[in-house]
PDB file of C-alpha atoms in Angstrom:
ATOM      1  CA  MET A   1      26.157 -43.882 130.174  1.00  0.00           C
ATOM      2  CA  MET A   2      22.925 -43.997 132.056  1.00  0.00           C
ATOM      3  CA  LYS A   3      21.976 -47.004 134.121  1.00  0.00           C
ATOM      4  CA  GLU A   4      18.546 -48.553 133.863  1.00  0.00           C
ATOM      5  CA  GLN A   5      16.434 -47.991 136.949  1.00  0.00           C
ATOM      6  CA  PRO A   6      14.649 -51.062 138.248  1.00  0.00           C
ATOM      7  CA  SER A   7      10.895 -50.939 137.729  1.00  0.00           C
ATOM      8  CA  ASN A   8       8.337 -52.108 140.246  1.00  0.00           C
ATOM      9  CA  THR A   9       6.141 -53.308 137.430  1.00  0.00           C
ATOM     10  CA  GLU A  10       8.632 -55.301 135.494  1.00  0.00           C
ATOM     11  CA  ASN A  11       7.075 -58.593 136.598  1.00  0.00           C
ATOM     12  CA  ILE A  12       3.519 -57.573 135.687  1.00  0.00           C
ATOM     13  CA  ASN A  13       2.247 -58.508 132.258  1.00  0.00           C
ATOM     14  CA  TYR A  14      -0.267 -56.087 130.759  1.00  0.00           C
ATOM     15  CA  ASN A  15      -2.546 -57.347 128.067  1.00  0.00           C
ATOM     16  CA  TYR A  16      -3.923 -54.373 126.220  1.00  0.00           C
ATOM     17  CA  GLY A  17      -5.206 -56.413 123.346  1.00  0.00           C
ATOM     18  CA  ASN A  18      -7.950 -58.379 125.208  1.00  0.00           C
ATOM     19  CA  GLY A  19     -10.037 -57.188 128.179  1.00  0.00           C
ATOM     20  CA  ASN A  20     -11.924 -60.435 128.747  1.00  0.00           C
ATOM     21  CA  ASP A  21      -9.675 -61.510 131.617  1.00  0.00           C
ATOM     22  CA  PHE A  22     -10.293 -58.249 133.463  1.00  0.00           C
ATOM     23  CA  ARG A  23     -14.040 -58.432 132.951  1.00  0.00           C
ATOM     24  CA  TYR A  24     -14.125 -62.022 134.110  1.00  0.00           C
ATOM     25  CA  THR A  25     -12.130 -61.270 137.261  1.00  0.00           C
ATOM     26  CA  TYR A  26     -14.225 -58.218 138.177  1.00  0.00           C
ATOM     27  CA  SER A  27     -17.492 -60.039 137.473  1.00  0.00           C
ATOM     28  CA  THR A  28     -16.441 -63.002 139.587  1.00  0.00           C
ATOM     29  CA  GLN A  29     -15.419 -60.794 142.515  1.00  0.00           C
ATOM     30  CA  PHE A  30     -18.676 -58.820 142.297  1.00  0.00           C
ATOM     31  CA  SER A  31     -20.785 -61.981 142.173  1.00  0.00           C
ATOM     32  CA  ASP A  32     -18.923 -63.503 145.110  1.00  0.00           C
ATOM     33  CA  SER A  33     -19.344 -60.334 147.170  1.00  0.00           C
ATOM     34  CA  PHE A  34     -23.014 -60.046 146.223  1.00  0.00           C
ATOM     35  CA  GLN A  35     -23.638 -63.668 147.123  1.00  0.00           C
ATOM     36  CA  LYS A  36     -21.754 -63.372 150.400  1.00  0.00           C
ATOM     37  CA  ILE A  37     -23.667 -60.308 151.540  1.00  0.00           C
ATOM     38  CA  PHE A  38     -27.103 -61.687 150.759  1.00  0.00           C
ATOM     39  CA  SER A  39     -26.295 -65.113 152.139  1.00  0.00           C
ATOM     40  CA  GLU A  40     -25.250 -63.411 155.377  1.00  0.00           C
ATOM     41  CA  ILE A  41     -28.451 -61.354 155.407  1.00  0.00           C
ATOM     42  CA  PHE A  42     -30.684 -64.392 154.943  1.00  0.00           C
ATOM     43  CA  GLU A  43     -28.588 -66.411 157.381  1.00  0.00           C
ATOM     44  CA  ASN A  44     -28.932 -63.779 160.080  1.00  0.00           C
ATOM     45  CA  GLU A  45     -32.653 -63.363 159.405  1.00  0.00           C
ATOM     46  CA  ALA A  46     -33.144 -67.105 159.653  1.00  0.00           C
ATOM     47  CA  GLU A  47     -31.285 -67.204 162.961  1.00  0.00           C
ATOM     48  CA  ASN A  48     -33.255 -64.245 164.304  1.00  0.00           C
ATOM     49  CA  LEU A  49     -36.608 -65.810 163.421  1.00  0.00           C
ATOM     50  CA  THR A  50     -38.273 -67.653 166.279  1.00  0.00           C
ATOM     51  CA  GLN A  51     -40.687 -70.493 165.849  1.00  0.00           C
ATOM     52  CA  ASP A  52     -44.327 -70.277 166.870  1.00  0.00           C
ATOM     53  CA  ILE A  53     -46.057 -73.128 168.665  1.00  0.00           C
ATOM     54  CA  GLN A  54     -49.518 -74.476 167.855  1.00  0.00           C
ATOM     55  CA  VAL A  55     -51.490 -76.621 170.291  1.00  0.00           C
ATOM     56  CA  GLU A  56     -55.053 -77.922 170.467  1.00  0.00           C
ATOM     57  CA  LEU A  57     -57.312 -77.301 173.439  1.00  0.00           C
ATOM     58  CA  SER A  58     -60.570 -79.137 174.142  1.00  0.00           C
ATOM     59  CA  LEU A  59     -63.352 -77.234 175.904  1.00  0.00           C
ATOM     60  CA  SER A  60     -66.741 -78.186 177.234  1.00  0.00           C
ATOM     61  CA  PHE A  61     -69.757 -76.360 175.829  1.00  0.00           C
ATOM     62  CA  SER A  62     -70.177 -74.448 179.082  1.00  0.00           C
ATOM     63  CA  GLU A  63     -66.511 -73.358 179.133  1.00  0.00           C
ATOM     64  CA  ALA A  64     -66.746 -72.101 175.560  1.00  0.00           C
ATOM     65  CA  ALA A  65     -70.055 -70.325 176.167  1.00  0.00           C
ATOM     66  CA  LYS A  66     -69.152 -68.615 179.439  1.00  0.00           C
ATOM     67  CA  GLY A  67     -65.379 -68.270 179.059  1.00  0.00           C
ATOM     68  CA  CYS A  68     -62.746 -69.774 181.348  1.00  0.00           C
ATOM     69  CA  THR A  69     -59.076 -69.832 182.359  1.00  0.00           C
ATOM     70  CA  LYS A  70     -56.854 -72.737 181.315  1.00  0.00           C
ATOM     71  CA  HIS A  71     -53.335 -73.831 182.275  1.00  0.00           C
ATOM     72  CA  LEU A  72     -51.407 -75.372 179.369  1.00  0.00           C
ATOM     73  CA  SER A  73     -48.176 -77.378 179.473  1.00  0.00           C
ATOM     74  CA  PHE A  74     -46.172 -78.198 176.333  1.00  0.00           C
ATOM     75  CA  ASP A  75     -42.634 -78.785 175.053  1.00  0.00           C
ATOM     76  CA  ALA A  76     -40.807 -75.594 174.067  1.00  0.00           C
ATOM     77  CA  ASP A  77     -37.418 -73.922 173.827  1.00  0.00           C
ATOM     78  CA  VAL A  78     -36.850 -71.785 176.931  1.00  0.00           C
ATOM     79  CA  PRO A  79     -33.944 -69.469 177.880  1.00  0.00           C
ATOM     80  CA  CYS A  80     -30.930 -71.304 179.272  1.00  0.00           C
ATOM     81  CA  ASP A  81     -30.603 -70.782 183.040  1.00  0.00           C
ATOM     82  CA  SER A  82     -26.832 -71.278 182.987  1.00  0.00           C
ATOM     83  CA  CYS A  83     -26.133 -68.304 180.711  1.00  0.00           C
ATOM     84  CA  ASN A  84     -29.428 -66.376 180.999  1.00  0.00           C
ATOM     85  CA  GLY A  85     -30.028 -67.013 177.310  1.00  0.00           C
ATOM     86  CA  LEU A  86     -26.784 -65.324 176.195  1.00  0.00           C
ATOM     87  CA  GLY A  87     -25.072 -68.427 174.815  1.00  0.00           C
ATOM     88  CA  TYR A  88     -21.807 -67.879 176.705  1.00  0.00           C
ATOM     89  CA  PRO A  89     -20.724 -68.031 180.378  1.00  0.00           C
ATOM     90  CA  LEU A  90     -21.714 -65.018 182.452  1.00  0.00           C
ATOM     91  CA  ASN A  91     -18.107 -64.336 183.547  1.00  0.00           C
ATOM     92  CA  SER A  92     -16.801 -64.254 179.983  1.00  0.00           C
ATOM     93  CA  LYS A  93     -15.220 -61.045 178.667  1.00  0.00           C
ATOM     94  CA  PRO A  94     -16.218 -60.007 175.160  1.00  0.00           C
ATOM     95  CA  LYS A  95     -13.658 -58.812 172.649  1.00  0.00           C
ATOM     96  CA  VAL A  96     -13.936 -56.566 169.630  1.00  0.00           C
ATOM     97  CA  CYS A  97     -15.123 -58.495 166.579  1.00  0.00           C
ATOM     98  CA  PRO A  98     -12.166 -58.864 164.204  1.00  0.00           C
ATOM     99  CA  THR A  99     -14.421 -58.952 161.149  1.00  0.00           C
ATOM    100  CA  CYS A 100     -16.368 -55.702 161.593  1.00  0.00           C
ATOM    101  CA  GLN A 101     -14.017 -54.024 164.097  1.00  0.00           C
ATOM    102  CA  GLY A 102     -16.841 -53.534 166.577  1.00  0.00           C
ATOM    103  CA  VAL A 103     -19.253 -51.846 164.158  1.00  0.00           C
ATOM    104  CA  GLY A 104     -21.590 -54.820 163.869  1.00  0.00           C
ATOM    105  CA  ARG A 105     -21.973 -54.415 160.112  1.00  0.00           C
ATOM    106  CA  VAL A 106     -19.771 -55.058 157.122  1.00  0.00           C
ATOM    107  CA  THR A 107     -19.830 -52.996 153.943  1.00  0.00           C
ATOM    108  CA  ILE A 108     -18.885 -54.036 150.448  1.00  0.00           C
ATOM    109  CA  PRO A 109     -19.974 -51.088 148.321  1.00  0.00           C
ATOM    110  CA  PRO A 110     -22.755 -50.598 147.523  1.00  0.00           C
ATOM    111  CA  PHE A 111     -24.058 -53.208 149.996  1.00  0.00           C
ATOM    112  CA  THR A 112     -24.111 -53.294 153.798  1.00  0.00           C
ATOM    113  CA  ALA A 113     -25.001 -56.324 155.875  1.00  0.00           C
ATOM    114  CA  THR A 114     -25.020 -57.473 159.492  1.00  0.00           C
ATOM    115  CA  CYS A 115     -21.733 -59.013 160.480  1.00  0.00           C
ATOM    116  CA  SER A 116     -22.051 -62.782 160.418  1.00  0.00           C
ATOM    117  CA  THR A 117     -19.249 -63.249 162.953  1.00  0.00           C
ATOM    118  CA  CYS A 118     -20.702 -61.236 165.842  1.00  0.00           C
ATOM    119  CA  LYS A 119     -24.338 -61.229 164.640  1.00  0.00           C
ATOM    120  CA  GLY A 120     -24.380 -57.434 164.770  1.00  0.00           C
ATOM    121  CA  SER A 121     -23.242 -57.026 168.380  1.00  0.00           C
ATOM    122  CA  GLY A 122     -19.714 -55.873 167.513  1.00  0.00           C
ATOM    123  CA  ARG A 123     -18.311 -58.167 170.195  1.00  0.00           C
ATOM    124  CA  VAL A 124     -17.313 -61.808 170.172  1.00  0.00           C
ATOM    125  CA  ILE A 125     -16.776 -64.284 172.956  1.00  0.00           C
ATOM    126  CA  LYS A 126     -14.782 -67.408 172.357  1.00  0.00           C
ATOM    127  CA  GLU A 127     -16.169 -69.274 175.367  1.00  0.00           C
ATOM    128  CA  ARG A 128     -19.378 -71.219 174.777  1.00  0.00           C
ATOM    129  CA  CYS A 129     -22.090 -72.180 177.251  1.00  0.00           C
ATOM    130  CA  ARG A 130     -21.932 -75.931 177.571  1.00  0.00           C
ATOM    131  CA  ALA A 131     -25.515 -76.305 178.801  1.00  0.00           C
ATOM    132  CA  CYS A 132     -27.108 -74.837 175.658  1.00  0.00           C
ATOM    133  CA  LYS A 133     -24.149 -75.242 173.262  1.00  0.00           C
ATOM    134  CA  ALA A 134     -24.049 -71.472 172.726  1.00  0.00           C
ATOM    135  CA  SER A 135     -27.645 -71.355 171.421  1.00  0.00           C
ATOM    136  CA  GLY A 136     -29.039 -69.609 174.493  1.00  0.00           C
ATOM    137  CA  VAL A 137     -32.052 -71.960 174.692  1.00  0.00           C
ATOM    138  CA  VAL A 138     -32.769 -75.442 176.020  1.00  0.00           C
ATOM    139  CA  GLU A 139     -35.747 -77.785 175.651  1.00  0.00           C
ATOM    140  CA  ALA A 140     -38.129 -77.873 178.607  1.00  0.00           C
ATOM    141  CA  ILE A 141     -41.793 -78.061 179.644  1.00  0.00           C
ATOM    142  CA  LYS A 142     -43.433 -74.640 179.418  1.00  0.00           C
ATOM    143  CA  ASP A 143     -46.497 -73.672 181.460  1.00  0.00           C
ATOM    144  CA  VAL A 144     -48.825 -70.943 180.199  1.00  0.00           C
ATOM    145  CA  LYS A 145     -52.006 -69.515 181.731  1.00  0.00           C
ATOM    146  CA  VAL A 146     -54.573 -68.599 179.082  1.00  0.00           C
ATOM    147  CA  THR A 147     -57.879 -66.735 179.359  1.00  0.00           C
ATOM    148  CA  ILE A 148     -60.524 -68.103 176.978  1.00  0.00           C
ATOM    149  CA  PRO A 149     -63.125 -65.461 176.038  1.00  0.00           C
ATOM    150  CA  ALA A 150     -66.833 -66.278 176.173  1.00  0.00           C
ATOM    151  CA  GLY A 151     -68.568 -67.350 172.976  1.00  0.00           C
ATOM    152  CA  VAL A 152     -65.703 -69.162 171.222  1.00  0.00           C
ATOM    153  CA  ASP A 153     -66.449 -72.060 168.886  1.00  0.00           C
ATOM    154  CA  SER A 154     -64.679 -75.066 167.379  1.00  0.00           C
ATOM    155  CA  GLY A 155     -62.040 -74.015 164.864  1.00  0.00           C
ATOM    156  CA  ASP A 156     -61.353 -70.662 166.522  1.00  0.00           C
ATOM    157  CA  THR A 157     -57.688 -69.858 167.165  1.00  0.00           C
ATOM    158  CA  ILE A 158     -56.345 -67.777 170.043  1.00  0.00           C
ATOM    159  CA  ARG A 159     -52.910 -66.147 169.706  1.00  0.00           C
ATOM    160  CA  VAL A 160     -50.776 -65.578 172.797  1.00  0.00           C
ATOM    161  CA  PRO A 161     -47.809 -63.316 171.912  1.00  0.00           C
ATOM    162  CA  LYS A 162     -44.327 -64.231 173.230  1.00  0.00           C
ATOM    163  CA  ALA A 163     -45.547 -67.592 174.570  1.00  0.00           C
ATOM    164  CA  GLY A 164     -43.926 -69.708 171.833  1.00  0.00           C
ATOM    165  CA  HIS A 165     -40.315 -70.863 171.524  1.00  0.00           C
ATOM    166  CA  ALA A 166     -37.738 -68.591 173.177  1.00  0.00           C
ATOM    167  CA  GLY A 167     -35.492 -66.679 170.788  1.00  0.00           C
ATOM    168  CA  ARG A 168     -31.829 -67.573 170.478  1.00  0.00           C
ATOM    169  CA  ARG A 169     -29.406 -65.223 172.250  1.00  0.00           C
ATOM    170  CA  GLY A 170     -31.919 -62.570 173.213  1.00  0.00           C
ATOM    171  CA  VAL A 171     -34.156 -62.646 170.130  1.00  0.00           C
ATOM    172  CA  GLN A 172     -37.857 -62.028 170.819  1.00  0.00           C
ATOM    173  CA  PRO A 173     -39.826 -65.258 171.485  1.00  0.00           C
ATOM    174  CA  GLY A 174     -42.454 -66.592 169.093  1.00  0.00           C
ATOM    175  CA  SER A 175     -46.207 -66.786 169.630  1.00  0.00           C
ATOM    176  CA  LEU A 176     -48.459 -69.547 170.922  1.00  0.00           C
ATOM    177  CA  PHE A 177     -51.468 -70.404 168.738  1.00  0.00           C
ATOM    178  CA  ILE A 178     -54.273 -72.335 170.466  1.00  0.00           C
ATOM    179  CA  LYS A 179     -56.768 -74.088 168.202  1.00  0.00           C
ATOM    180  CA  LEU A 180     -60.034 -74.745 170.024  1.00  0.00           C
ATOM    181  CA  LYS A 181     -62.251 -77.802 169.903  1.00  0.00           C
ATOM    182  CA  VAL A 182     -65.633 -77.408 171.632  1.00  0.00           C
ATOM    183  CA  ALA A 183     -67.617 -80.460 172.718  1.00  0.00           C
ATOM    184  CA  LYS A 184     -71.298 -80.891 171.828  1.00  0.00           C
ATOM    185  CA  ASP A 185     -73.872 -80.250 174.539  1.00  0.00           C
ATOM    186  CA  PRO A 186     -76.777 -82.644 175.193  1.00  0.00           C
ATOM    187  CA  LEU A 187     -79.154 -79.757 175.886  1.00  0.00           C
ATOM    188  CA  PHE A 188     -78.077 -76.732 173.842  1.00  0.00           C
ATOM    189  CA  ALA A 189     -77.424 -76.518 170.123  1.00  0.00           C
ATOM    190  CA  ARG A 190     -75.788 -73.441 168.666  1.00  0.00           C
ATOM    191  CA  GLU A 191     -75.963 -71.614 165.373  1.00  0.00           C
ATOM    192  CA  GLY A 192     -73.503 -68.745 165.478  1.00  0.00           C
ATOM    193  CA  ALA A 193     -74.354 -66.757 168.603  1.00  0.00           C
ATOM    194  CA  ASP A 194     -77.915 -68.163 168.824  1.00  0.00           C
ATOM    195  CA  LEU A 195     -78.907 -71.127 170.981  1.00  0.00           C
ATOM    196  CA  TYR A 196     -81.656 -73.701 170.430  1.00  0.00           C
ATOM    197  CA  VAL A 197     -83.333 -75.792 173.131  1.00  0.00           C
ATOM    198  CA  ASP A 198     -85.928 -78.521 172.621  1.00  0.00           C
ATOM    199  CA  TYR A 199     -88.528 -78.447 175.386  1.00  0.00           C
ATOM    200  CA  HIS A 200     -91.086 -81.247 175.798  1.00  0.00           C
ATOM    201  CA  ILE A 201     -94.645 -80.472 176.939  1.00  0.00           C
ATOM    202  CA  SER A 202     -97.795 -82.561 177.334  1.00  0.00           C
ATOM    203  CA  PHE A 203    -100.520 -82.343 174.714  1.00  0.00           C
ATOM    204  CA  THR A 204    -102.878 -80.816 177.303  1.00  0.00           C
ATOM    205  CA  LYS A 205    -100.307 -78.077 177.990  1.00  0.00           C
ATOM    206  CA  ALA A 206    -100.065 -77.530 174.258  1.00  0.00           C
ATOM    207  CA  ILE A 207    -103.849 -77.126 174.015  1.00  0.00           C
ATOM    208  CA  LEU A 208    -104.471 -75.064 177.150  1.00  0.00           C
ATOM    209  CA  GLY A 209    -101.165 -73.175 177.358  1.00  0.00           C
ATOM    210  CA  GLY A 210     -99.509 -72.123 180.606  1.00  0.00           C
ATOM    211  CA  LYS A 211     -96.164 -71.276 182.181  1.00  0.00           C
ATOM    212  CA  VAL A 212     -93.113 -73.552 182.128  1.00  0.00           C
ATOM    213  CA  GLU A 213     -89.465 -73.255 183.233  1.00  0.00           C
ATOM    214  CA  VAL A 214     -86.875 -73.664 180.486  1.00  0.00           C
ATOM    215  CA  PRO A 215     -83.073 -73.855 180.857  1.00  0.00           C
ATOM    216  CA  THR A 216     -80.786 -71.011 179.761  1.00  0.00           C
ATOM    217  CA  LEU A 217     -77.056 -70.383 180.140  1.00  0.00           C
ATOM    218  CA  SER A 218     -77.749 -68.261 183.215  1.00  0.00           C
ATOM    219  CA  GLY A 219     -80.210 -70.710 184.808  1.00  0.00           C
ATOM    220  CA  LYS A 220     -83.889 -71.550 184.468  1.00  0.00           C
ATOM    221  CA  THR A 221     -86.410 -68.936 183.403  1.00  0.00           C
ATOM    222  CA  LYS A 222     -90.226 -68.980 183.116  1.00  0.00           C
ATOM    223  CA  ILE A 223     -91.933 -68.537 179.756  1.00  0.00           C
ATOM    224  CA  GLN A 224     -95.551 -68.616 178.585  1.00  0.00           C
ATOM    225  CA  VAL A 225     -96.652 -71.503 176.381  1.00  0.00           C
ATOM    226  CA  PRO A 226     -99.152 -70.124 173.843  1.00  0.00           C
ATOM    227  CA  LYS A 227    -102.573 -71.820 173.719  1.00  0.00           C
ATOM    228  CA  GLY A 228    -102.754 -74.258 170.848  1.00  0.00           C
ATOM    229  CA  VAL A 229     -98.988 -74.293 170.305  1.00  0.00           C
ATOM    230  CA  GLN A 230     -97.955 -76.550 167.434  1.00  0.00           C
ATOM    231  CA  PRO A 231     -95.111 -79.123 167.375  1.00  0.00           C
ATOM    232  CA  GLY A 232     -91.843 -77.403 166.455  1.00  0.00           C
ATOM    233  CA  GLN A 233     -93.165 -73.911 167.144  1.00  0.00           C
ATOM    234  CA  LEU A 234     -90.479 -71.514 168.453  1.00  0.00           C
ATOM    235  CA  VAL A 235     -90.478 -68.985 171.265  1.00  0.00           C
ATOM    236  CA  VAL A 236     -87.629 -66.434 171.239  1.00  0.00           C
ATOM    237  CA  LEU A 237     -85.770 -65.317 174.365  1.00  0.00           C
ATOM    238  CA  ARG A 238     -83.988 -62.128 173.332  1.00  0.00           C
ATOM    239  CA  GLY A 239     -80.402 -61.686 174.538  1.00  0.00           C
ATOM    240  CA  LYS A 240     -80.196 -65.170 176.083  1.00  0.00           C
ATOM    241  CA  GLY A 241     -77.720 -66.478 173.507  1.00  0.00           C
ATOM    242  CA  LEU A 242     -73.926 -66.348 173.308  1.00  0.00           C
ATOM    243  CA  PRO A 243     -71.804 -63.188 173.424  1.00  0.00           C
ATOM    244  CA  LYS A 244     -71.146 -61.575 170.073  1.00  0.00           C
ATOM    245  CA  SER A 245     -69.849 -58.307 168.702  1.00  0.00           C
ATOM    246  CA  GLY A 246     -72.338 -56.149 166.890  1.00  0.00           C
ATOM    247  CA  PHE A 247     -73.961 -52.730 166.767  1.00  0.00           C
ATOM    248  CA  LEU A 248     -76.018 -52.293 169.953  1.00  0.00           C
ATOM    249  CA  VAL A 249     -76.263 -56.098 170.275  1.00  0.00           C
ATOM    250  CA  ASN A 250     -73.794 -57.977 172.449  1.00  0.00           C
ATOM    251  CA  HIS A 251     -75.602 -61.309 172.767  1.00  0.00           C
ATOM    252  CA  GLY A 252     -77.454 -63.660 170.485  1.00  0.00           C
ATOM    253  CA  ASP A 253     -80.924 -65.072 171.171  1.00  0.00           C
ATOM    254  CA  GLN A 254     -82.191 -68.367 172.538  1.00  0.00           C
ATOM    255  CA  TYR A 255     -84.943 -70.245 170.728  1.00  0.00           C
ATOM    256  CA  VAL A 256     -87.184 -72.688 172.603  1.00  0.00           C
ATOM    257  CA  ARG A 257     -88.587 -75.345 170.271  1.00  0.00           C
ATOM    258  CA  PHE A 258     -91.658 -77.130 171.659  1.00  0.00           C
ATOM    259  CA  ARG A 259     -91.925 -80.896 171.371  1.00  0.00           C
ATOM    260  CA  ILE A 260     -95.387 -82.263 172.201  1.00  0.00           C
ATOM    261  CA  ASP A 261     -95.602 -85.608 173.996  1.00  0.00           C
ATOM    262  CA  PHE A 262     -98.804 -87.511 173.217  1.00  0.00           C
ATOM    263  CA  PRO A 263     -99.963 -90.208 175.681  1.00  0.00           C
ATOM    264  CA  THR A 264     -99.584 -93.811 174.602  1.00  0.00           C
ATOM    265  CA  ALA A 265    -102.031 -95.211 177.202  1.00  0.00           C
ATOM    266  CA  LEU A 266    -105.327 -93.812 178.589  1.00  0.00           C
ATOM    267  CA  ASN A 267    -107.531 -94.867 181.483  1.00  0.00           C
ATOM    268  CA  GLU A 268    -111.299 -95.234 181.037  1.00  0.00           C
ATOM    269  CA  ARG A 269    -112.143 -91.696 182.136  1.00  0.00           C
ATOM    270  CA  GLN A 270    -109.472 -90.167 179.906  1.00  0.00           C
ATOM    271  CA  ARG A 271    -110.659 -92.252 176.985  1.00  0.00           C
ATOM    272  CA  ALA A 272    -114.293 -91.185 177.577  1.00  0.00           C
ATOM    273  CA  ILE A 273    -113.244 -87.527 177.655  1.00  0.00           C
ATOM    274  CA  MET A 274    -111.233 -87.930 174.467  1.00  0.00           C
ATOM    275  CA  GLU A 275    -114.121 -89.691 172.716  1.00  0.00           C
ATOM    276  CA  GLU A 276    -116.484 -86.894 173.724  1.00  0.00           C
ATOM    277  CA  PHE A 277    -113.952 -84.376 172.451  1.00  0.00           C
ATOM    278  CA  ALA A 278    -113.707 -86.296 169.189  1.00  0.00           C
ATOM    279  CA  GLN A 279    -117.507 -86.218 168.770  1.00  0.00           C
ATOM    280  CA  GLU A 280    -117.482 -82.450 169.292  1.00  0.00           C
ATOM    281  CA  GLU A 281    -114.828 -82.177 166.610  1.00  0.00           C
ATOM    282  CA  VAL A 282    -116.997 -84.205 164.201  1.00  0.00           C
ATOM    283  CA  ILE A 283    -120.111 -82.101 164.857  1.00  0.00           C
ATOM    284  CA  ASN A 284    -118.231 -78.826 164.546  1.00  0.00           C
ATOM    285  CA  GLY A 285    -116.431 -80.169 161.549  1.00  0.00           C
ATOM    286  CA  ASP A 286    -119.753 -81.106 159.778  1.00  0.00           C
ATOM    287  CA  TYR A 287    -121.203 -77.677 160.513  1.00  0.00           C
ATOM    288  CA  LEU A 288    -118.134 -75.980 159.144  1.00  0.00           C
ATOM    289  CA  ASP A 289    -118.163 -78.267 156.129  1.00  0.00           C
ATOM    290  CA  ARG A 290    -121.818 -77.325 155.401  1.00  0.00           C
ATOM    291  CA  GLU A 291    -120.970 -73.625 155.609  1.00  0.00           C
ATOM    292  CA  VAL A 292    -118.041 -74.102 153.290  1.00  0.00           C
ATOM    293  CA  ASN A 293    -120.197 -76.055 150.814  1.00  0.00           C
ATOM    294  CA  LEU A 294    -122.876 -73.316 150.733  1.00  0.00           C
ATOM    295  CA  TRP A 295    -120.290 -70.656 150.004  1.00  0.00           C
ATOM    296  CA  GLN A 296    -118.687 -72.802 147.331  1.00  0.00           C
ATOM    297  CA  GLN A 297    -122.077 -73.373 145.642  1.00  0.00           C
ATOM    298  CA  LEU A 298    -122.840 -69.654 145.734  1.00  0.00           C
ATOM    299  CA  LEU A 299    -119.478 -68.763 144.216  1.00  0.00           C
ATOM    300  CA  GLU A 300    -119.870 -71.394 141.511  1.00  0.00           C
ATOM    301  CA  ARG A 301    -123.354 -70.098 140.620  1.00  0.00           C
ATOM    302  CA  VAL A 302    -122.222 -66.474 140.493  1.00  0.00           C
ATOM    303  CA  SER A 303    -119.358 -67.356 138.188  1.00  0.00           C
ATOM    304  CA  ASN A 304    -121.736 -69.221 135.796  1.00  0.00           C
ATOM    305  CA  PRO A 305    -122.471 -67.166 132.572  1.00  0.00           C
ATOM    306  CA  LYS A 306    -126.131 -68.266 132.593  1.00  0.00           C
ATOM    307  CA  PHE A 307    -126.541 -66.802 136.063  1.00  0.00           C
ATOM    308  CA  VAL A 308    -125.048 -63.506 134.880  1.00  0.00           C
ATOM    309  CA  VAL A 309    -127.600 -63.281 132.015  1.00  0.00           C
ATOM    310  CA  GLU A 310    -130.524 -64.156 134.282  1.00  0.00           C
ATOM    311  CA  PHE A 311    -129.412 -61.660 136.886  1.00  0.00           C
ATOM    312  CA  SER A 312    -129.041 -58.913 134.251  1.00  0.00           C
ATOM    313  CA  LEU A 313    -132.609 -59.540 132.931  1.00  0.00           C
ATOM    314  CA  LEU A 314    -133.932 -59.374 136.467  1.00  0.00           C
ATOM    315  CA  ILE A 315    -132.304 -55.970 136.968  1.00  0.00           C
ATOM    316  CA  VAL A 316    -133.827 -54.655 133.704  1.00  0.00           C
ATOM    317  CA  ILE A 317    -137.333 -55.844 134.695  1.00  0.00           C
ATOM    318  CA  LEU A 318    -137.010 -54.188 138.104  1.00  0.00           C
ATOM    319  CA  LEU A 319    -135.962 -50.901 136.505  1.00  0.00           C
ATOM    320  CA  LEU A 320    -138.976 -50.979 134.134  1.00  0.00           C
ATOM    321  CA  LEU A 321    -141.394 -51.657 136.981  1.00  0.00           C
ATOM    322  CA  ILE A 322    -139.945 -48.783 138.996  1.00  0.00           C
ATOM    323  CA  LYS A 323    -140.329 -46.441 135.988  1.00  0.00           C
ATOM    324  CA  THR A 324    -144.014 -47.283 135.462  1.00  0.00           C
ATOM    325  CA  LEU A 325    -144.905 -46.559 139.095  1.00  0.00           C
TER     326      LEU A 325
END
């Protein structure tokens, strides 16, 4: 009589009639693994991302036009001095990560992700830096020296790489973004890289012309006032504007706009001269008016149909007389 051999599977119940339980279990395990891997990926990416810093900087018109160097101070995360930004004491001894066995990555086929326990280093340290609470960074005042290029304007932004918040546990620091605000200037007005200056002259200078000194970014320069210059008339100083990038042109222009100052009070001699000048204007004006009237009358007569007929008859008579001679 044969004895029954004990079976290792006698306590396992197989259900061949319905596979829903198996599908549910496999689907749940797959979803959990999928979710775990991607949550670890996004978690590690979020921890590895460093924050940028944005500050505003006010500049005078001269600083923006010519360029300058500025020293900025602002609150920022900086590497911890106690642990040199590592997050653990310097005398600590790392151990092999029990999760990834020192590889730094975990694999659940078909996915591979950075180990969330050691953050990809393959080593773990149980001791924590008390100064930074294992983050590797502390809050402090950060000083940065920045070079402002010439020709910047309000609204421009300058990016300084690696001058933002320090990265946690050795991650690259973020960037510093400086938004500029340029003050108005009482003398110069700008339009892009071009400058405009209003320059006041006397009415005699406007009539007779002459040389005057006008301000520019590089100092005063002499220009010629045209004779009979009109109010608002512009004179262009090529290359005296702000720096700009362009083909064969690295500076804008400066425009001098003339403003004519008329006297509000005259002495007797000045008044007599002006009255004499006014009489000359009237005489010359009447003469010019008479010339204009004669030309207008001639044009009106020529355009009259009656004149055309009379002129044609005169031509015919002249031709007949010439033929009889």
